[in-house]
XYZ file of C-alpha atoms in Angstrom:
598
model
C 14.685 -39.692 -12.195
C 11.728 -41.520 -13.683
C 11.231 -42.526 -17.303
C 8.471 -40.490 -18.949
C 6.266 -43.461 -19.791
C 7.323 -46.032 -17.169
C 6.522 -48.722 -19.709
C 8.618 -51.677 -20.806
C 6.892 -52.497 -24.067
C 8.191 -55.203 -26.386
C 10.357 -54.222 -29.310
C 7.456 -54.495 -31.753
C 5.753 -51.615 -30.028
C 8.814 -49.489 -29.436
C 8.297 -47.518 -32.632
C 4.917 -46.281 -31.448
C 5.548 -44.490 -28.143
C 3.012 -42.422 -26.209
C 2.545 -38.982 -27.721
C 4.438 -37.107 -24.992
C 5.469 -33.872 -26.690
C 4.481 -34.681 -30.283
C 2.349 -32.027 -31.944
C -1.351 -32.884 -31.954
C -3.060 -33.741 -35.238
C -6.522 -32.598 -36.237
C -7.918 -36.065 -35.539
C -6.317 -36.271 -32.088
C -7.706 -32.861 -31.191
C -11.207 -33.992 -32.176
C -10.841 -37.175 -30.129
C -9.647 -35.149 -27.131
C -12.608 -32.795 -27.503
C -15.050 -35.719 -27.655
C -13.500 -37.268 -24.553
C -13.726 -33.998 -22.655
C -17.294 -33.471 -23.826
C -18.265 -36.926 -22.576
C -16.778 -36.130 -19.160
C -18.664 -32.835 -19.020
C -21.916 -34.598 -19.904
C -21.339 -37.151 -17.148
C -20.638 -34.302 -14.717
C -24.005 -32.787 -15.616
C -25.725 -36.130 -15.036
C -24.141 -36.511 -11.586
C -25.509 -33.101 -10.527
C -28.851 -33.475 -12.318
C -31.028 -33.608 -9.195
C -29.775 -30.230 -8.012
C -30.880 -28.407 -11.130
C -34.602 -29.028 -10.622
C -34.565 -26.310 -7.950
C -30.924 -25.377 -7.571
C -31.510 -22.571 -5.077
C -33.400 -24.747 -2.609
C -31.796 -28.188 -2.864
C -28.827 -29.637 -1.010
C -27.168 -33.030 -0.733
C -29.365 -35.654 0.934
C -26.327 -37.358 2.429
C -24.314 -34.393 3.686
C -26.641 -31.381 3.739
C -24.575 -29.479 6.306
C -21.358 -29.941 4.302
C -23.217 -28.785 1.198
C -24.330 -25.623 3.007
C -20.802 -25.073 4.328
C -19.378 -25.071 0.815
C -22.085 -22.692 -0.392
C -20.963 -20.480 2.477
C -17.358 -20.844 1.260
C -18.258 -19.642 -2.235
C -19.883 -16.619 -0.608
C -16.751 -16.129 1.483
C -14.597 -15.939 -1.648
C -16.952 -13.391 -3.186
C -17.149 -11.353 0.027
C -13.357 -11.308 0.448
C -12.816 -10.125 -3.110
C -15.619 -7.570 -3.048
C -14.491 -6.031 0.243
C -10.749 -6.632 -0.315
C -10.486 -8.481 2.989
C -7.952 -11.137 3.985
C -9.442 -14.430 2.644
C -7.410 -16.474 5.134
C -9.777 -15.397 7.921
C -13.476 -14.647 8.254
C -15.329 -12.715 10.932
C -18.705 -13.444 9.310
C -19.133 -16.784 11.112
C -18.448 -17.663 14.759
C -18.807 -14.028 15.824
C -17.010 -12.432 17.521
C -14.027 -14.837 17.314
C -14.176 -15.671 13.598
C -12.831 -18.647 11.655
C -9.311 -19.428 10.450
C -10.052 -20.330 6.848
C -6.621 -21.860 6.181
C -7.212 -24.235 9.098
C -10.470 -25.392 7.467
C -11.377 -26.794 4.055
C -11.713 -23.327 2.574
C -11.144 -24.151 -1.140
C -9.674 -20.673 -1.662
C -8.010 -21.733 -4.910
C -11.506 -22.132 -6.348
C -13.763 -19.709 -4.495
C -11.578 -16.647 -5.154
C -11.242 -17.122 -8.947
C -14.975 -17.873 -9.164
C -15.948 -14.898 -6.984
C -17.262 -12.784 -9.907
C -19.466 -15.697 -10.976
C -20.712 -16.133 -7.402
C -21.597 -12.441 -7.208
C -23.483 -12.783 -10.501
C -25.278 -16.115 -10.062
C -25.239 -16.815 -6.338
C -23.451 -19.550 -4.361
C -26.079 -22.250 -4.973
C -25.729 -22.085 -8.765
C -21.941 -21.821 -8.661
C -21.732 -24.777 -6.275
C -23.672 -27.036 -8.654
C -21.778 -25.781 -11.716
C -18.432 -26.243 -10.057
C -19.192 -29.695 -8.662
C -19.907 -31.177 -12.085
C -17.079 -29.176 -13.620
C -14.515 -30.400 -11.074
C -15.429 -34.038 -11.729
C -15.100 -33.514 -15.478
C -11.871 -31.507 -15.151
C -10.228 -34.236 -13.077
C -11.186 -36.845 -15.654
C -9.900 -34.594 -18.471
C -6.485 -33.905 -16.927
C -6.139 -37.609 -16.077
C -6.977 -38.462 -19.684
C -4.424 -35.946 -20.937
C -1.627 -37.314 -18.757
C -2.430 -40.945 -19.555
C -2.642 -40.338 -23.310
C 0.559 -38.271 -23.432
C 2.713 -40.060 -20.886
C 1.645 -43.664 -20.418
C -0.565 -45.333 -23.049
C -0.881 -45.258 -26.829
C -4.625 -45.883 -27.121
C -6.899 -42.887 -26.664
C -9.664 -45.306 -25.697
C -7.443 -46.642 -22.908
C -6.761 -43.111 -21.700
C -10.491 -42.332 -21.870
C -11.419 -45.321 -19.689
C -8.637 -44.645 -17.196
C -9.324 -40.915 -17.077
C -13.048 -41.466 -16.669
C -12.443 -43.784 -13.743
C -10.024 -41.356 -12.084
C -12.538 -38.539 -12.387
C -15.711 -40.465 -11.550
C -14.536 -43.371 -9.389
C -17.020 -44.487 -6.718
C -14.947 -42.961 -3.929
C -14.715 -39.623 -5.726
C -18.435 -39.487 -6.523
C -19.165 -40.394 -2.908
C -17.354 -37.220 -1.822
C -19.341 -35.231 -4.364
C -22.170 -35.536 -1.834
C -21.356 -32.237 -0.181
C -17.538 -32.285 -0.277
C -16.371 -30.715 -3.552
C -12.848 -30.305 -2.183
C -12.350 -34.061 -2.618
C -13.487 -34.027 -6.246
C -11.215 -31.073 -7.054
C -8.342 -33.307 -8.153
C -7.660 -31.810 -11.578
C -4.151 -30.632 -10.620
C -3.028 -33.954 -9.135
C -2.413 -35.795 -12.453
C -0.369 -32.798 -13.614
C 1.645 -32.834 -10.376
C 2.369 -36.565 -10.733
C 3.334 -36.135 -14.398
C 5.688 -33.316 -13.487
C 7.316 -35.366 -10.728
C 7.955 -38.122 -13.271
C 9.769 -35.591 -15.464
C 12.041 -34.080 -12.835
C 14.974 -36.240 -13.953
C 14.877 -35.056 -17.583
C 18.295 -33.646 -18.535
C 18.456 -29.953 -19.352
C 14.958 -29.167 -18.033
C 15.383 -29.131 -14.273
C 14.573 -25.423 -13.955
C 11.435 -25.622 -16.100
C 10.202 -28.786 -14.392
C 11.041 -27.488 -10.914
C 9.223 -24.197 -11.448
C 6.184 -25.946 -12.947
C 6.032 -28.378 -10.027
C 6.384 -25.577 -7.481
C 3.541 -23.569 -9.008
C 1.246 -26.597 -9.189
C 1.953 -27.602 -5.597
C 1.480 -24.050 -4.325
C -1.913 -23.798 -6.012
C -3.012 -27.234 -4.814
C -2.404 -26.115 -1.212
C -5.318 -23.714 -1.681
C -7.532 -26.463 -3.099
C -7.007 -29.505 -0.849
C -3.941 -30.033 1.311
C -4.977 -33.547 2.324
C -5.115 -34.780 -1.264
C -1.754 -33.115 -1.877
C -0.295 -35.048 1.058
C -1.708 -38.311 -0.295
C -0.263 -37.514 -3.713
C 3.149 -36.776 -2.189
C 3.097 -40.111 -0.351
C 2.135 -41.893 -3.569
C 4.930 -40.151 -5.482
C 7.386 -41.217 -2.797
C 6.400 -44.872 -3.317
C 6.641 -44.436 -7.096
C 10.143 -42.945 -6.920
C 11.388 -45.611 -4.495
C 10.002 -48.400 -6.682
C 11.608 -46.901 -9.774
C 14.951 -46.490 -8.017
C 14.877 -50.144 -6.958
C 13.837 -51.397 -10.412
C 16.145 -49.142 -12.459
C 19.141 -48.554 -10.237
C 21.553 -47.426 -12.953
C 19.103 -45.001 -14.570
C 18.073 -43.679 -11.146
C 21.674 -42.942 -10.180
C 22.246 -41.139 -13.481
C 19.191 -38.923 -13.015
C 19.426 -38.403 -9.256
C 21.282 -35.084 -9.403
C 18.904 -33.509 -11.893
C 15.890 -34.927 -10.059
C 16.973 -33.559 -6.685
C 17.869 -30.132 -8.137
C 14.426 -29.820 -9.765
C 12.704 -31.119 -6.629
C 14.574 -28.649 -4.445
C 13.704 -25.768 -6.746
C 10.042 -26.770 -6.869
C 9.819 -27.272 -3.119
C 11.550 -23.975 -2.416
C 9.268 -22.088 -4.791
C 6.111 -23.664 -3.344
C 7.249 -22.902 0.199
C 8.083 -19.302 -0.701
C 4.665 -18.731 -2.268
C 2.721 -20.335 0.579
C 4.892 -19.562 3.622
C 2.590 -16.924 5.095
C -0.695 -18.839 4.508
C 0.832 -21.978 6.057
C 2.126 -19.959 9.024
C -1.344 -18.432 9.362
C -2.923 -21.889 9.289
C -0.919 -23.091 12.283
C -0.264 -19.848 14.152
C -2.889 -17.321 13.070
C -6.042 -16.444 15.017
C -8.369 -19.396 15.694
C -5.695 -21.941 14.779
C -5.512 -25.231 16.651
C -3.297 -28.266 17.241
C -4.718 -31.564 16.068
C -8.240 -32.796 16.720
C -9.560 -33.496 20.174
C -9.295 -37.238 20.808
C -7.866 -38.062 17.355
C -11.422 -38.855 16.302
C -10.608 -39.825 12.715
C -8.071 -42.564 13.440
C -10.745 -45.225 13.944
C -12.106 -44.713 10.427
C -10.427 -47.611 8.633
C -11.683 -49.165 5.413
C -13.841 -52.283 5.707
C -12.321 -55.189 3.766
C -15.680 -56.069 2.222
C -16.019 -52.508 0.912
C -13.390 -53.212 -1.753
C -15.658 -55.709 -3.554
C -18.980 -53.965 -2.878
C -20.765 -51.716 -5.377
C -21.033 -48.140 -4.123
C -24.341 -46.563 -3.203
C -24.224 -43.904 -5.928
C -23.434 -46.232 -8.861
C -25.899 -47.890 -11.200
C -25.169 -51.264 -9.555
C -25.171 -49.940 -6.003
C -27.686 -50.665 -3.286
C -28.215 -47.898 -0.693
C -29.182 -50.476 1.912
C -25.715 -52.051 1.976
C -24.137 -49.011 3.595
C -26.148 -49.706 6.734
C -23.897 -52.720 7.240
C -20.448 -51.645 6.082
C -20.965 -47.937 5.465
C -19.668 -46.760 8.844
C -16.764 -45.061 7.097
C -16.656 -43.081 3.881
C -17.111 -45.052 0.666
C -13.617 -44.475 -0.681
C -13.121 -47.820 -2.467
C -16.335 -49.752 -3.207
C -14.976 -50.948 -6.540
C -17.255 -53.981 -6.923
C -15.885 -57.503 -7.359
C -15.584 -57.434 -11.197
C -13.195 -54.475 -11.150
C -11.148 -55.994 -8.339
C -10.715 -59.161 -10.417
C -9.779 -57.170 -13.523
C -7.233 -55.096 -11.586
C -5.638 -58.226 -10.101
C -5.559 -59.884 -13.523
C -3.921 -56.787 -15.013
C -1.206 -56.891 -12.354
C -0.479 -60.557 -13.043
C -0.548 -60.324 -16.837
C 1.404 -57.058 -17.096
C 3.905 -57.751 -14.324
C 6.802 -58.721 -16.586
C 6.218 -56.284 -19.409
C 5.280 -53.038 -17.616
C 7.145 -51.252 -14.865
C 4.128 -48.963 -14.518
C 1.937 -51.962 -13.675
C 4.421 -53.144 -11.040
C 4.519 -49.705 -9.463
C 0.716 -49.488 -9.527
C 0.622 -52.881 -7.804
C 2.963 -51.583 -5.115
C 0.696 -48.571 -4.572
C -2.343 -50.844 -4.254
C -0.593 -53.058 -1.716
C 0.949 -50.303 0.414
C -2.080 -48.038 0.616
C -4.600 -50.842 1.028
C -2.772 -52.101 4.100
C -2.301 -48.556 5.407
C -6.023 -47.806 5.073
C -7.261 -50.538 7.396
C -7.285 -48.449 10.568
C -6.484 -49.506 14.139
C -8.587 -52.706 13.914
C -9.482 -54.750 10.865
C -13.169 -54.555 9.932
C -15.077 -57.025 7.783
C -18.726 -56.668 6.783
C -19.270 -54.013 9.415
C -17.810 -56.068 12.251
C -14.656 -54.960 14.040
C -12.383 -57.980 14.440
C -9.783 -58.522 17.133
C -6.963 -58.163 14.607
C -4.905 -55.016 14.973
C -4.454 -52.842 11.908
C -1.437 -50.617 11.181
C -2.976 -47.520 12.778
C -3.067 -49.278 16.146
C 0.654 -48.517 16.287
C 0.401 -44.885 15.121
C 0.297 -42.241 17.919
C -2.769 -39.991 17.739
C -0.649 -36.855 18.017
C 1.917 -37.655 15.316
C 2.503 -34.496 13.235
C 1.012 -34.396 9.724
C -0.992 -37.597 10.184
C -2.828 -36.569 13.345
C -5.916 -35.500 11.363
C -5.833 -38.136 8.625
C -8.570 -40.714 8.135
C -7.015 -44.102 7.339
C -9.816 -44.921 4.902
C -8.900 -41.946 2.712
C -5.549 -43.549 1.929
C -7.517 -45.798 -0.422
C -7.974 -42.799 -2.708
C -4.392 -43.555 -3.774
C -5.538 -47.114 -4.508
C -8.256 -45.582 -6.695
C -5.588 -43.718 -8.658
C -3.523 -46.888 -9.088
C -6.576 -48.866 -10.261
C -7.311 -46.154 -12.835
C -3.768 -46.505 -14.186
C -4.118 -50.314 -14.277
C -7.357 -49.973 -16.247
C -5.641 -47.775 -18.830
C -2.633 -50.110 -19.066
C -4.853 -53.186 -19.391
C -6.988 -51.660 -22.142
C -3.874 -50.454 -23.962
C -2.241 -53.891 -23.749
C -5.349 -55.681 -24.999
C -5.795 -53.154 -27.802
C -2.258 -53.880 -29.049
C -2.464 -57.695 -28.941
C -1.019 -59.617 -31.877
C -4.142 -61.049 -33.507
C -2.369 -63.327 -35.985
C -3.564 -66.469 -34.201
C -6.194 -65.584 -31.608
C -8.483 -62.972 -33.095
C -11.032 -63.373 -30.309
C -8.686 -62.151 -27.556
C -9.018 -58.421 -28.243
C -12.843 -58.144 -28.280
C -13.134 -60.478 -25.300
C -10.489 -58.610 -23.314
C -12.011 -55.202 -24.030
C -15.482 -56.513 -23.214
C -14.276 -57.847 -19.854
C -12.803 -54.459 -18.913
C -15.947 -52.671 -20.091
C -18.233 -54.952 -18.100
C -16.129 -54.358 -14.977
C -16.417 -50.593 -15.338
C -20.035 -50.156 -16.475
C -21.597 -51.052 -13.082
C -19.624 -48.165 -11.577
C -21.168 -45.479 -13.787
C -22.509 -42.896 -11.324
C -26.171 -42.097 -10.844
C -27.419 -38.560 -10.190
C -26.583 -37.620 -6.626
C -29.571 -37.635 -4.271
C -30.786 -34.175 -3.270
C -33.333 -32.901 -0.790
C -35.346 -29.723 -0.495
C -34.328 -27.201 2.115
C -36.364 -24.306 3.488
C -35.453 -21.031 1.776
C -34.312 -18.193 4.030
C -37.079 -15.927 5.366
C -38.106 -12.983 3.233
C -37.033 -10.787 6.156
C -33.481 -11.945 5.455
C -33.450 -12.074 1.658
C -35.268 -8.748 1.156
C -32.819 -6.821 3.317
C -35.502 -5.923 5.878
C -32.955 -6.845 8.566
C -30.700 -3.903 7.713
C -32.294 -1.270 10.008
C -31.899 -3.667 12.925
C -28.224 -4.644 12.483
C -25.792 -1.705 12.542
C -22.112 -2.147 11.707
C -20.196 -4.048 14.337
C -23.245 -5.976 15.585
C -24.545 -9.456 14.767
C -27.813 -11.061 13.783
C -28.405 -14.093 16.026
C -30.466 -16.705 14.143
C -32.432 -19.360 15.996
C -31.243 -22.053 16.014
C -27.646 -20.865 16.202
C -25.667 -22.577 13.399
C -23.697 -25.637 14.494
C -22.451 -28.990 13.223
C -25.746 -30.634 14.218
C -28.372 -27.882 14.257
C -28.887 -24.752 12.256
C -28.403 -25.934 8.654
C -31.011 -23.469 7.418
C -29.718 -20.545 9.467
C -26.143 -21.066 8.245
C -27.537 -20.604 4.735
C -28.959 -17.230 5.778
C -25.382 -15.997 5.914
C -24.320 -17.745 2.699
C -27.243 -16.615 0.571
C -27.041 -12.979 1.678
C -23.347 -12.883 0.664
C -22.183 -12.534 4.308
C -23.852 -9.177 4.732
C -24.213 -9.785 8.476
C -22.060 -11.844 10.891
C -23.563 -14.729 12.853
C -22.459 -16.564 15.999
C -21.693 -20.283 15.943
C -21.216 -22.071 12.661
C -19.873 -25.146 10.914
C -16.071 -25.243 11.090
C -13.114 -26.522 13.108
C -11.662 -24.165 15.695
C -9.688 -24.235 18.938
C -11.174 -25.875 22.014
C -9.616 -26.802 25.349
C -5.795 -26.858 25.251
C -6.028 -25.470 21.692
C -7.086 -28.857 20.313
C -9.423 -28.630 17.351
C -13.144 -29.126 17.930
C -16.093 -29.005 15.552
C -17.993 -25.749 15.807
C -17.959 -23.109 18.501
C -17.921 -24.148 22.167
C -21.522 -24.139 23.346
C -22.624 -21.245 25.485
C -25.517 -21.616 27.960
C -28.082 -20.102 25.606
C -27.089 -22.163 22.583
C -27.230 -25.282 24.782
C -30.799 -24.392 25.804
C -31.763 -23.916 22.165
C -30.314 -27.268 21.082
C -31.948 -29.040 24.055
C -35.302 -27.562 23.109
C -34.934 -28.827 19.531
C -33.975 -32.310 20.710
C -36.747 -32.582 23.324
C -39.480 -30.698 21.485
C -40.220 -28.438 24.443
C -38.272 -25.806 26.386
C -36.915 -26.632 29.848
C -38.081 -24.798 32.918
C -36.249 -21.473 32.991
C -34.622 -19.678 35.912
C -33.374 -16.169 36.506
C -29.873 -17.543 36.033
C -30.835 -18.708 32.543
C -32.089 -15.199 31.732
C -28.940 -13.597 33.098
C -26.773 -15.982 31.048
C -28.811 -15.208 27.933
C -28.025 -11.518 28.274
C -24.342 -12.342 28.845
C -24.287 -14.542 25.746
C -25.950 -11.878 23.631
C -23.424 -9.369 24.880
C -20.592 -11.756 24.018
C -22.025 -12.278 20.530
C -22.470 -8.486 20.106
C -26.074 -9.200 19.234
C -28.398 -6.651 17.734
C -31.452 -8.818 17.094
C -32.475 -12.423 17.659
C -34.448 -13.868 14.735
C -36.587 -17.006 14.508
C -37.916 -18.094 11.112
C -39.932 -21.114 10.027
C -38.706 -24.246 11.797
C -40.170 -27.676 12.690
C -39.769 -26.702 16.368
C -40.822 -23.094 15.843
C -43.455 -23.046 18.620
C -41.106 -24.542 21.217
C -38.234 -22.260 20.212
C -40.473 -19.199 20.337
C -41.602 -20.172 23.824
C -37.983 -20.633 24.936
C -36.669 -17.330 23.589
C -39.744 -15.481 24.863
C -39.086 -16.915 28.312
C -35.514 -15.637 28.113
C -35.975 -12.241 26.437
C -39.666 -11.340 26.574
C -42.314 -11.033 23.893
C -41.105 -10.749 20.256
C -42.246 -8.613 17.349
C -43.671 -10.170 14.202
C -41.732 -8.633 11.308
C -42.539 -9.979 7.857
C -42.194 -13.757 8.188
C -40.012 -13.949 11.329
C -40.221 -13.482 15.069
C -37.782 -10.798 16.140
C -36.373 -9.817 19.525
C -34.653 -6.429 19.398
C -31.945 -6.545 22.065
C -29.943 -3.450 21.155
C -30.934 -1.639 24.331
C -30.087 -4.657 26.533
C -26.567 -5.557 25.424
């Protein structure tokens, strides 16, 4: 239903279409290899701070998310090694477990990389994959742009680089690799644009179905955003090219139906499990994400993790995620590209529509400017919190579609400038290319900030725990892992390849009325532990506290309670001793053996 290139070039350029399906020449292959190599090098630079001590460094901005994804890589390896259902894990939140399909489980990555995780460990694989995912997204974007949209490889390189390493994408690289794993999305969009090709509806439908099915196991939220963007693209094309759209509608719908049916067939059980399996939930308690709209000033501000960024600025307007943060030069270049290409490029007009629609949609329930919430209602003020599909969406993340549209505009602008007729104004090309370059250079990412984290105790890493934890029982670390506390103890599970289950954890699971909540509901003992950490001293204990501790340990199927090095180690030791009695000193931990009490 959509023309392969979406361009409306003048007749002088019609003889030089984008490559599309032309066979590659030796020179084009070398150029492609150089482009990919540059993306890989930039991916290494972004992750550079991790490699100084990769086993003991995590993201400074989202250390708990970083540890969660290390745990996920271990989950993939554990599931493959033990041939267990990867859609569920009993190794966290014991004894209830975690519905992995209902969380950001990244199964489409962690399962294929399981052998590498078993060989190198989750910390190394995390850092390798993070840089690789950024580079892969840039490379597939470059491939689609160079084959389907622009003639200049340099234009495709700039656009692809922005799509892979845009400020909003690099921001998510701070502990959220699922949002940098966008390498399938350009291929999905390209396939959607080909669904109307005559005689190829089966091939295109099957290809789309396979890509969509796989993307479900990488990031469902980004797939939803891509589907919404494709809907806008198709509607815009149908309005602009009514006759062509009517001619291709039958083929387009047949291919779309085949692709949708195939994707649904392949993912029917995992999707059912996500919404109906054990530890599934309905929405998030209180619709907590709906207030996260994008700040208007963020669009023209340089992001924290770019060479032009200032970390201090996020204290003012950084309440939400940094999903735009394009800087004012790029905003001006994108607007200029829309104006100058409006008449000659349907692709530019569609990109402009995407920018307009998703910018407005991202503004949340109230418009924010420079960190101040105004009295002006945004579009999400009128969206019910419990609306299916969108109930867990963050409005600000809709701007990731704007990022994609800006990347396309960059490629189109560079391509148009590169093909200018220089008979009269020879200065236009170098000036135009320099303007685009100067708008993009401030957005080159810096190495992500990393911080040291305490390694797990030798008692854990050496396997000295094994005699104390028989099958069917749990090791209870102190503090118990949670969304706020227990970063280091969650890593005990990840770095020992899930050899023992732990209570609590970092996940979303069912709470009251089956609404999703972050982490496990606090039990009396975990509440005492967290209060002791916050206050620096244990509260006065009662016999009821001791009775509840035994009940909690019984619920968790505890075998031992283990306290390693911790900033509040003395206070935590005093608390647990008051609850369970004197501990043993085993290697470098304090240990309470509770097997005979629960």
